[in-house]
XYZ file of C-alpha atoms in Angstrom:
595
model
C -0.055 0.087 -0.012
C 2.757 2.299 0.899
C 4.340 1.842 -2.525
C 1.400 2.469 -4.326
C 0.799 5.945 -2.341
C 4.591 6.783 -3.174
C 4.133 5.893 -6.806
C 0.798 8.191 -6.617
C 2.517 11.204 -5.157
C 5.511 10.978 -7.344
C 3.371 10.890 -10.603
C 1.158 13.561 -9.569
C 4.215 16.053 -9.171
C 5.326 14.829 -12.337
C 2.012 15.524 -14.191
C 2.050 18.917 -12.336
C 5.539 19.949 -13.516
C 4.474 18.799 -17.107
C 1.535 20.782 -17.137
C 3.142 24.011 -15.672
C 6.145 23.760 -18.490
C 3.506 23.431 -21.072
C 1.739 26.361 -19.855
C 4.857 28.299 -19.943
C 6.076 27.099 -23.230
C 3.000 27.465 -25.195
C -0.046 29.061 -23.557
C 1.614 32.065 -21.864
C 3.754 32.823 -25.340
C 0.997 35.080 -26.580
C 1.105 37.188 -23.177
C 4.727 37.349 -23.148
C 4.816 38.369 -26.831
C 2.746 41.360 -26.210
C 4.934 41.940 -23.464
C 7.832 42.144 -25.221
C 6.501 44.201 -28.281
C 5.727 46.912 -25.418
C 9.360 46.751 -24.627
C 10.442 47.052 -28.081
C 7.874 49.093 -30.151
C 7.226 52.893 -29.560
C 4.715 55.132 -31.001
C 5.758 58.506 -31.646
C 3.506 61.453 -32.199
C 4.651 63.829 -35.561
C 4.000 67.427 -34.923
C 1.759 69.033 -37.711
C 2.927 71.917 -39.457
C 0.727 74.979 -38.716
C -1.799 76.114 -41.694
C -0.880 79.433 -43.504
C -3.367 82.389 -43.435
C -3.751 84.335 -46.754
C -5.670 87.230 -47.713
C -8.683 87.547 -50.115
C -6.195 87.463 -52.926
C -4.085 84.773 -51.387
C -1.196 86.855 -50.274
C 0.608 85.201 -47.350
C -0.464 86.866 -44.213
C 0.922 84.248 -41.629
C 3.474 81.413 -42.908
C 6.014 79.012 -41.664
C 9.822 79.714 -41.910
C 11.602 76.349 -42.804
C 14.104 75.166 -40.201
C 15.457 72.851 -37.247
C 15.024 71.964 -33.656
C 17.898 70.534 -31.910
C 17.073 67.604 -29.403
C 19.750 65.956 -26.820
C 19.328 62.170 -25.410
C 17.519 61.885 -21.842
C 19.485 61.011 -18.608
C 22.599 62.611 -19.352
C 22.748 64.494 -16.021
C 23.460 61.497 -14.331
C 26.673 61.432 -12.824
C 28.123 58.650 -14.882
C 27.115 60.357 -17.941
C 27.453 64.012 -16.890
C 30.955 64.429 -18.987
C 28.985 63.152 -21.836
C 26.534 66.023 -21.500
C 28.869 68.784 -21.089
C 30.681 67.382 -24.193
C 27.491 67.224 -26.152
C 26.489 71.010 -25.008
C 30.166 72.260 -25.988
C 29.973 70.809 -29.397
C 26.881 72.481 -30.225
C 28.074 75.676 -29.005
C 31.294 75.220 -30.806
C 29.210 74.313 -34.274
C 26.714 76.992 -33.663
C 28.434 79.974 -31.732
C 24.976 81.692 -31.470
C 23.303 79.168 -29.276
C 22.755 80.516 -25.641
C 24.700 77.617 -23.709
C 23.051 78.410 -20.330
C 19.743 78.586 -22.069
C 20.262 74.816 -23.682
C 21.065 73.630 -20.252
C 18.302 75.233 -18.448
C 15.734 73.934 -21.484
C 17.446 70.668 -20.675
C 17.049 70.194 -16.960
C 13.300 71.463 -17.155
C 12.391 68.203 -18.964
C 14.833 65.502 -18.160
C 13.618 62.972 -15.638
C 13.843 59.262 -14.653
C 10.417 59.122 -16.673
C 11.396 60.768 -19.532
C 12.855 58.414 -22.228
C 12.516 60.557 -25.386
C 15.087 63.276 -26.759
C 14.608 66.660 -25.311
C 14.163 69.986 -26.994
C 17.064 72.197 -26.144
C 16.897 74.526 -29.140
C 13.552 75.332 -30.417
C 14.405 76.821 -33.921
C 17.548 77.148 -36.019
C 16.938 78.695 -39.509
C 17.648 76.299 -42.599
C 20.690 78.370 -43.842
C 22.534 78.317 -40.612
C 21.946 74.635 -40.045
C 22.911 73.479 -43.347
C 26.745 73.628 -43.066
C 26.607 71.731 -39.870
C 23.924 69.611 -40.495
C 26.009 66.335 -41.285
C 28.225 66.866 -38.406
C 25.416 67.246 -35.708
C 23.687 64.105 -37.086
C 26.509 61.972 -36.499
C 26.573 62.466 -32.700
C 24.417 59.530 -31.021
C 23.107 62.216 -28.211
C 22.039 64.902 -30.666
C 19.112 64.648 -32.713
C 17.937 67.310 -35.657
C 14.330 67.491 -36.326
C 12.346 69.589 -39.001
C 10.668 72.956 -37.050
C 8.839 75.306 -38.887
C 8.747 79.076 -37.361
C 5.660 81.097 -37.595
C 6.578 84.310 -39.752
C 4.338 87.397 -40.644
C 5.435 89.227 -43.644
C 3.204 92.075 -43.150
C 4.749 92.639 -39.751
C 2.729 95.254 -37.703
C 0.107 95.545 -40.995
C -3.337 94.547 -39.077
C -1.574 93.167 -36.354
C -4.437 92.780 -33.784
C -6.839 91.277 -36.461
C -4.296 88.613 -37.342
C -2.474 87.854 -34.006
C 0.486 85.980 -33.352
C 1.499 82.537 -31.982
C 4.387 82.186 -28.969
C 5.441 79.185 -26.895
C 2.676 77.484 -25.112
C 2.972 77.786 -21.623
C 1.755 75.223 -18.746
C -1.689 76.652 -18.704
C -2.121 76.149 -22.452
C -0.768 72.690 -22.052
C -3.076 71.777 -19.364
C -6.113 72.665 -21.790
C -4.769 71.085 -24.761
C -2.018 68.283 -24.381
C -1.420 68.615 -27.905
C 0.453 71.561 -27.389
C 3.187 69.784 -25.498
C 4.290 68.291 -28.588
C 3.645 71.203 -31.017
C 5.200 74.046 -28.540
C 3.416 76.860 -30.081
C -0.146 78.386 -29.821
C -2.071 80.984 -31.240
C -2.442 83.472 -28.389
C -4.612 86.633 -30.077
C -6.498 87.367 -32.992
C -7.291 85.136 -35.926
C -4.280 82.916 -34.755
C -6.231 82.194 -31.586
C -9.788 82.105 -32.647
C -9.343 79.495 -34.916
C -6.163 77.633 -33.536
C -7.358 74.473 -33.230
C -8.133 74.137 -37.133
C -4.761 75.924 -37.840
C -2.732 73.599 -35.529
C -3.936 70.515 -37.543
C -3.930 67.252 -35.841
C -0.651 64.750 -35.258
C 0.795 61.889 -37.129
C 2.065 58.849 -35.652
C 5.132 56.982 -36.082
C 5.566 53.152 -35.032
C 9.069 52.424 -34.514
C 11.262 49.369 -33.095
C 13.900 50.552 -30.504
C 16.430 48.794 -28.633
C 17.210 48.388 -24.777
C 19.035 51.707 -25.073
C 15.979 53.357 -26.479
C 17.671 53.808 -29.999
C 15.697 53.399 -33.061
C 16.508 50.205 -34.751
C 13.459 50.245 -37.556
C 10.455 52.107 -38.890
C 7.241 49.877 -38.659
C 4.506 52.042 -39.893
C 3.949 56.221 -40.495
C 1.036 58.225 -40.603
C 0.949 61.615 -41.916
C -0.093 64.558 -39.732
C -3.238 66.348 -40.800
C -1.666 69.698 -41.970
C -2.767 71.148 -45.287
C -4.881 73.694 -43.613
C -5.423 77.043 -44.762
C -7.310 79.891 -43.691
C -8.609 82.655 -46.464
C -9.345 85.910 -45.233
C -11.570 88.823 -46.527
C -8.951 91.319 -45.686
C -6.939 93.066 -48.575
C -3.619 93.567 -47.357
C -2.760 96.433 -49.802
C -5.649 98.273 -48.707
C -4.428 97.461 -45.147
C -1.138 99.092 -45.900
C -2.870 102.111 -47.366
C -4.972 102.732 -44.408
C -2.169 102.208 -42.032
C -0.421 105.167 -43.737
C -3.372 107.206 -43.089
C -3.393 106.526 -39.537
C 0.335 107.164 -39.158
C 0.502 109.517 -36.091
C -3.011 108.608 -34.734
C -4.606 106.547 -32.070
C -8.041 104.652 -32.631
C -9.435 102.340 -34.857
C -10.903 101.788 -38.372
C -13.301 99.141 -40.007
C -13.928 99.078 -43.738
C -16.728 96.332 -44.079
C -19.238 95.017 -46.617
C -22.611 95.353 -45.545
C -23.059 91.629 -45.375
C -20.381 91.655 -42.569
C -17.401 90.594 -44.448
C -14.194 93.241 -43.432
C -11.934 94.312 -46.387
C -10.018 96.254 -43.682
C -9.643 96.906 -40.272
C -6.950 98.232 -37.889
C -6.416 99.113 -34.261
C -3.450 101.895 -33.699
C -0.652 102.337 -32.749
C -0.023 98.488 -33.604
C 3.318 96.486 -33.086
C 5.420 93.859 -35.266
C 3.997 90.584 -34.589
C 6.982 88.713 -35.116
C 8.676 89.689 -31.867
C 6.224 87.530 -30.099
C 7.315 84.484 -31.809
C 10.725 84.297 -30.925
C 9.964 86.550 -27.492
C 11.034 89.923 -26.849
C 13.155 91.536 -23.972
C 11.803 92.633 -20.678
C 12.467 96.403 -21.679
C 10.872 96.305 -24.932
C 7.488 94.524 -23.112
C 7.611 97.185 -20.521
C 7.685 100.132 -22.760
C 5.018 98.934 -25.133
C 2.792 97.750 -21.986
C 3.048 100.931 -20.087
C 2.385 103.006 -23.001
C -0.709 105.457 -22.586
C -1.536 104.466 -26.130
C -2.193 100.987 -25.281
C -0.561 99.474 -28.387
C -1.459 95.645 -27.153
C -5.286 96.714 -27.080
C -7.230 95.843 -29.963
C -9.300 98.795 -30.203
C -11.808 97.384 -32.414
C -13.129 94.971 -29.898
C -11.608 95.760 -26.758
C -11.586 99.573 -26.922
C -14.752 100.987 -24.954
C -15.869 104.434 -25.476
C -18.781 106.673 -25.365
C -20.581 106.629 -28.859
C -21.250 110.328 -28.699
C -23.629 111.323 -31.355
C -23.137 108.198 -33.683
C -26.056 106.962 -31.329
C -28.706 109.735 -32.898
C -29.317 107.883 -35.954
C -30.518 104.829 -33.981
C -32.040 106.521 -31.182
C -33.807 108.935 -33.756
C -35.110 105.597 -35.422
C -36.338 104.310 -31.778
C -37.937 108.065 -31.243
C -40.091 108.312 -34.404
C -41.225 104.763 -34.187
C -42.163 104.580 -30.289
C -43.744 107.590 -28.703
C -43.009 110.164 -31.292
C -43.016 110.599 -35.057
C -40.996 112.298 -37.900
C -42.959 115.519 -37.398
C -42.193 116.027 -33.686
C -39.863 118.880 -33.154
C -38.408 120.882 -30.352
C -37.238 124.731 -29.856
C -33.526 124.657 -29.234
C -32.351 127.019 -27.300
C -28.806 125.926 -26.554
C -29.543 124.537 -22.887
C -32.082 122.462 -20.982
C -32.730 123.021 -17.035
C -33.173 119.204 -15.672
C -32.704 118.123 -12.255
C -30.853 121.056 -10.927
C -28.222 120.889 -13.933
C -27.959 122.844 -17.402
C -27.701 120.450 -20.191
C -26.147 122.081 -23.217
C -26.291 121.680 -26.775
C -22.960 121.964 -28.562
C -24.133 125.155 -30.772
C -24.261 128.195 -28.295
C -27.034 129.993 -30.188
C -29.092 126.840 -30.291
C -30.552 125.200 -33.426
C -34.347 126.957 -32.776
C -36.725 124.962 -34.753
C -35.724 121.248 -35.046
C -37.415 118.357 -36.329
C -35.589 114.762 -36.625
C -33.780 115.491 -39.925
C -32.096 118.632 -38.699
C -31.257 117.150 -35.238
C -29.362 114.252 -37.029
C -27.803 116.647 -39.968
C -26.819 119.047 -37.517
C -26.146 116.935 -34.301
C -28.744 118.860 -32.291
C -28.394 118.026 -28.573
C -31.493 119.358 -27.181
C -33.767 117.204 -29.644
C -32.369 114.070 -28.191
C -32.378 115.533 -24.716
C -36.171 116.101 -24.886
C -36.937 113.260 -27.035
C -35.212 110.903 -24.100
C -37.747 112.472 -21.540
C -40.573 111.324 -23.734
C -39.478 107.850 -24.150
C -37.493 107.359 -20.714
C -34.655 105.068 -19.919
C -36.394 102.001 -20.139
C -37.811 101.846 -23.635
C -34.269 103.506 -24.776
C -32.085 100.849 -23.294
C -34.612 97.942 -24.437
C -34.608 99.463 -27.896
C -30.743 99.665 -27.908
C -30.306 96.400 -27.010
C -32.517 94.888 -29.702
C -30.441 96.932 -32.241
C -27.280 95.128 -30.988
C -25.996 97.143 -28.480
C -24.557 95.466 -25.035
C -23.898 92.231 -26.583
C -21.175 90.655 -28.836
C -21.060 91.282 -32.510
C -20.356 87.679 -32.977
C -17.029 88.623 -34.584
C -14.355 85.808 -35.510
C -11.951 87.490 -32.759
C -11.326 86.185 -29.188
C -12.818 87.690 -26.143
C -14.819 90.187 -27.832
C -16.278 92.990 -25.183
C -19.871 93.843 -24.923
C -19.698 97.440 -23.705
C -22.706 98.875 -21.665
C -25.969 100.037 -22.026
C -26.634 101.998 -18.815
C -30.151 101.350 -17.257
C -31.940 101.731 -14.141
C -31.229 98.088 -13.355
C -27.705 97.974 -14.314
C -26.930 101.003 -12.095
C -28.733 99.756 -9.177
C -26.788 96.103 -9.653
C -23.290 97.851 -10.308
C -23.149 101.068 -8.258
C -26.667 100.371 -5.632
C -27.255 103.789 -6.640
C -30.821 104.942 -8.021
C -31.015 106.246 -11.402
C -31.802 109.978 -11.940
C -33.373 111.396 -14.725
C -30.165 113.523 -16.114
C -28.724 110.319 -16.859
C -31.497 109.516 -19.396
C -30.679 113.023 -21.296
C -26.793 112.159 -20.912
C -27.332 108.576 -22.326
C -29.454 110.214 -25.470
C -26.459 112.009 -26.770
C -23.951 108.991 -26.071
C -22.427 110.114 -22.997
C -22.069 108.981 -19.351
C -21.952 105.211 -18.538
C -22.829 104.406 -22.337
C -20.161 102.379 -23.801
C -19.420 100.891 -27.107
C -16.636 99.452 -29.077
C -15.926 100.406 -32.791
C -17.004 97.201 -34.280
C -20.470 97.611 -32.757
C -20.703 101.041 -34.385
C -19.816 99.704 -37.617
C -22.453 97.149 -37.360
C -24.862 99.479 -36.186
C -24.055 101.628 -39.252
C -24.780 98.490 -41.665
C -27.871 98.076 -39.804
C -29.163 101.772 -41.046
C -27.780 101.266 -44.589
C -29.783 98.100 -45.128
C -32.188 97.493 -42.282
C -30.346 94.048 -41.304
C -27.907 93.698 -38.715
C -25.003 91.578 -40.142
C -22.510 89.553 -38.187
C -18.841 90.883 -38.790
C -16.063 88.260 -40.069
C -12.799 88.136 -41.386
C -12.707 84.815 -42.922
C -14.053 83.899 -46.298
C -12.837 80.279 -46.712
C -11.865 77.344 -44.148
C -9.976 75.143 -46.110
C -12.401 74.609 -48.991
C -15.560 75.398 -46.886
C -16.976 78.768 -47.656
C -17.825 80.675 -44.674
C -21.313 82.319 -45.115
C -22.377 85.435 -44.023
C -25.298 85.884 -41.583
C -27.940 88.664 -40.503
C -30.186 89.281 -37.742
C -33.690 90.885 -38.605
C -33.984 93.189 -35.463
C -36.416 95.793 -36.845
C -39.885 95.931 -36.944
C -42.199 96.676 -39.582
C -42.853 100.352 -38.525
C -39.009 100.715 -38.044
C -38.315 99.321 -41.532
C -40.703 101.813 -43.055
C -39.505 104.955 -41.003
C -35.703 103.779 -41.767
C -35.471 106.059 -44.926
C -36.062 109.236 -43.001
C -33.071 108.418 -40.646
C -31.233 107.339 -43.945
C -31.909 110.965 -45.494
C -30.752 112.539 -42.695
C -27.393 110.885 -42.534
C -27.065 111.853 -46.211
C -27.598 115.239 -45.236
C -24.994 114.831 -42.657
C -22.121 114.393 -45.444
C -24.135 116.400 -48.524
C -25.796 119.427 -46.927
C -24.130 122.647 -46.583
C -25.450 122.566 -42.989
C -24.229 118.872 -42.521
C -21.630 118.060 -39.729
C -19.274 116.487 -42.071
C -19.749 118.043 -45.373
C -16.946 120.517 -44.831
C -14.308 117.786 -44.139
C -15.034 115.674 -46.961
C -13.644 115.178 -50.723
C -15.172 111.712 -51.740
C -16.161 110.740 -55.247
C -19.064 108.942 -54.310
C -22.024 109.595 -52.188
C -22.213 108.593 -48.874
C -24.210 109.070 -45.628
C -22.967 108.810 -42.282
C -22.743 110.528 -38.946
C -20.048 112.380 -36.907
C -19.597 111.951 -32.908
C -17.328 113.795 -30.436
C -17.071 111.925 -27.273
C -16.155 113.588 -24.286
C -13.507 111.846 -21.986
C -13.848 114.609 -19.059
C -16.754 116.202 -17.702
C -17.488 120.148 -18.047
C -18.236 121.779 -14.660
C -21.519 123.477 -14.485
C -20.098 126.878 -13.488
C -18.051 127.072 -16.631
C -19.755 129.407 -19.156
C -17.368 129.438 -21.990
C -15.907 126.178 -23.018
C -12.465 125.497 -24.066
C -11.969 124.354 -27.638
C -10.632 121.153 -28.238
C -7.374 122.411 -29.500
C -6.883 124.332 -26.178
C -7.261 121.222 -24.045
C -4.266 119.005 -23.139
C -4.134 115.896 -25.437
C -5.340 113.144 -23.281
C -8.210 115.389 -22.019
C -9.568 115.862 -25.895
C -12.620 114.259 -26.735
C -12.651 110.878 -28.853
C -13.478 111.676 -32.478
C -16.049 109.315 -34.486
C -17.223 109.403 -37.690
C -19.294 106.234 -39.292
C -20.782 105.992 -42.875
C -21.999 104.048 -45.407
C -21.844 104.174 -49.300
C -23.063 104.611 -52.072
C -25.909 106.153 -50.604
C -28.667 104.691 -52.773
C -26.848 101.468 -53.359
C -24.924 100.652 -49.855
C -22.212 98.701 -50.412
C -19.789 99.361 -47.710
C -19.196 100.830 -44.117
C -16.675 102.752 -43.195
C -16.003 103.733 -39.357
C -13.117 105.600 -37.889
C -12.528 106.556 -34.267
C -9.728 108.822 -33.485
C -8.746 108.812 -29.784
C -8.280 112.397 -28.538
C -9.136 113.929 -32.132
C -11.598 116.344 -31.210
C -14.287 116.899 -33.384
C -15.353 113.983 -35.450
C -15.761 115.312 -39.057
C -12.514 117.457 -38.704
C -10.302 114.391 -37.139
C -11.684 111.766 -39.538
C -13.319 113.094 -42.528
C -10.425 113.061 -44.503
C -9.491 109.624 -43.524
C -12.943 108.572 -44.578
C -12.847 110.226 -47.786
C -9.193 108.913 -48.830
C -10.721 105.326 -48.043
C -13.657 105.621 -49.993
C -11.656 106.873 -52.999
C -9.121 104.331 -52.790
C -12.260 101.730 -52.792
C -13.439 103.444 -55.984
C -10.171 103.073 -57.502
C -9.657 99.639 -56.601
C -12.998 98.820 -58.180
C -14.673 97.761 -54.966
C -17.284 100.447 -55.486
C -18.901 101.143 -58.713
C -19.613 104.801 -58.765
C -23.639 105.512 -58.552
C-alpha cells in the first residue's frame, strides 16, 4: 500500500510539472509576446505644421519659415553621463556659436527626468541656412537629434496686427487645456491665430518605431502623416490695409471697412506692433515700454476699446424716437440749454438750433432734440431698444474675447453701484455720453443696420480650407421701423452732403455717402463754466474722441467705413479726410462702382 501511495505522489508531481512547463512554453507565449512588443515598439507622435493664413488675393499673411530644432538624449545629467552631457553642449556651442549655452542647459533640466525616455528639445529653432553647413556633423553624434521645425512668420509685420494675432510658446496653462500643445510647442495667443487655433494647428501623425534596450531607433514599422494641409483665407485686402495704416500714422484709434454683409475688407487698431517679436520672444525692456504706453498698443481697440459713442448713436435713437412715442414731424425749439434736475444740459451750438425736427437734429447733431426726446421715451424704452439693435451684446465677430460694452439702465446702475437712476442720466445717455460704452465694431455693425435694415455678423474669414464662410444677418427692426428707416437714411445723407451737415466741409469723396459724426467727451465740464475751451486748447489726453461712421454709395449701400480717433476732437474734422481717402481708394480698386 505504501508503495502505491509513493508512486501516486511521484506521478502527480511529475504531471503538475509537465502541465506547468506546457503552460509556460505554449499557453503564455502570446502574453509574453505582447509584453515584449511593449518593450521594443514605441509610438511617436509627429507634430503637424501650422496652417497658413492668406488674404483675399492669396497673399501670405501668416506663413512658416523652414528650420530645425535640436534635441539631446535624456538621462545625461546622471553622474556617470555628466561628462557626456557637457561634451555634447560644448560641441553644439562650437558648431553654432550664436547658441546660448545656459539656455540649452536650462531647457534640458526642465524636461529631463527618470520617467522621460524621449530626446529633449534644447533649441527650438535654427534657420535652414544656418543649420545646413553643420547638419551632417551634428547628425553623426549619438546624443544629438536634428528634426524639422517650422517657425511662424508674418510678412506684413505690424499691418493688421491686432486682427491677425500671433503665436508664441505654449505655457503650462495652455498645455493643461490642450495636451497636444506639449508636442506642437506653439499656440495662437491673440486675434485670428487664437480664434481659429484648433483648425490651424492640425492633428498629429503617428510613427511606429522598433527600439533597442537603449531606446535607440532600430526600424520604422509604420508612418501616418499629420493632417496639416490647412489654409485660412481672409476677406482682408492687405494692400488696402497698408494704405489705411499710412493714413493713420501718428494717430491713435481704430478703423473698419466692412461690406454691408459683414465681411471685413480692412480693419486696424493703432498704434500697433510687429507680430514677429512675439514668436521668438522680446526683451523685458521692450515689453515694459509697450505695455506701459498710455496709447495701449497691445489693446485691439476695435473689439476691446470701450468708448462713449457720442453723437453716432443719434440715428439709432432717432429711429427709436419716431417709431415709439414720437413721429417724424415732432420737433423742439433748441435754445442751447435745458434745465433738468438741478443741472443745465447744453447743446453744442452756443446760440441753439431753434426749430428742429428729426432730420435737422441728425444733420446738425442737435443735442437738445435728443435730450427732450429721451424725456418722452424714458430710459427703460431707450435701453431696451438699443439692446434689441445689438448694443450691450457681442457682435459675433471671429476674434477672441470680444467686449460687449454697456447700455446703462436703472437695473444696471442699481446692480453695479447700488444707486438710484436719475433723469439727468437719461438725457446724458441720449447723446451717447455718461456710462454708455461701445466698441468700434459695434458702431460699424449698427451703421450697416441703418444702411440696409439688417444687422450683419462681422467676420474676417471667407474660406476655412475649402469650406465657404456664410455671412449671416439678424432682422432686428420691426415693420414700423423698416418703414421709417428712409427718414433716418435721408438725414444721414445730409450729414455728409448738405451745407449744414456736420461732415460736409471735411469731405472730398468721389462717391455719395451717408454717415454720422460724433464727439465723445472723456472729461466732464463743470456747471459753472460758461465758456468751454475748444478741443485744441485742451491737453491731449483731455480732448474728446472723434467718431465718423458712414456707408456708401448712399442709394446702393456696399460698404461701411467707421473711423474712431482717440483724442481727435471733432469727428468730422479729425476723421473726414481719412474716410474720404478710404472711399476714393475703394473706387480706384474697383470695390465700389460709382453710382
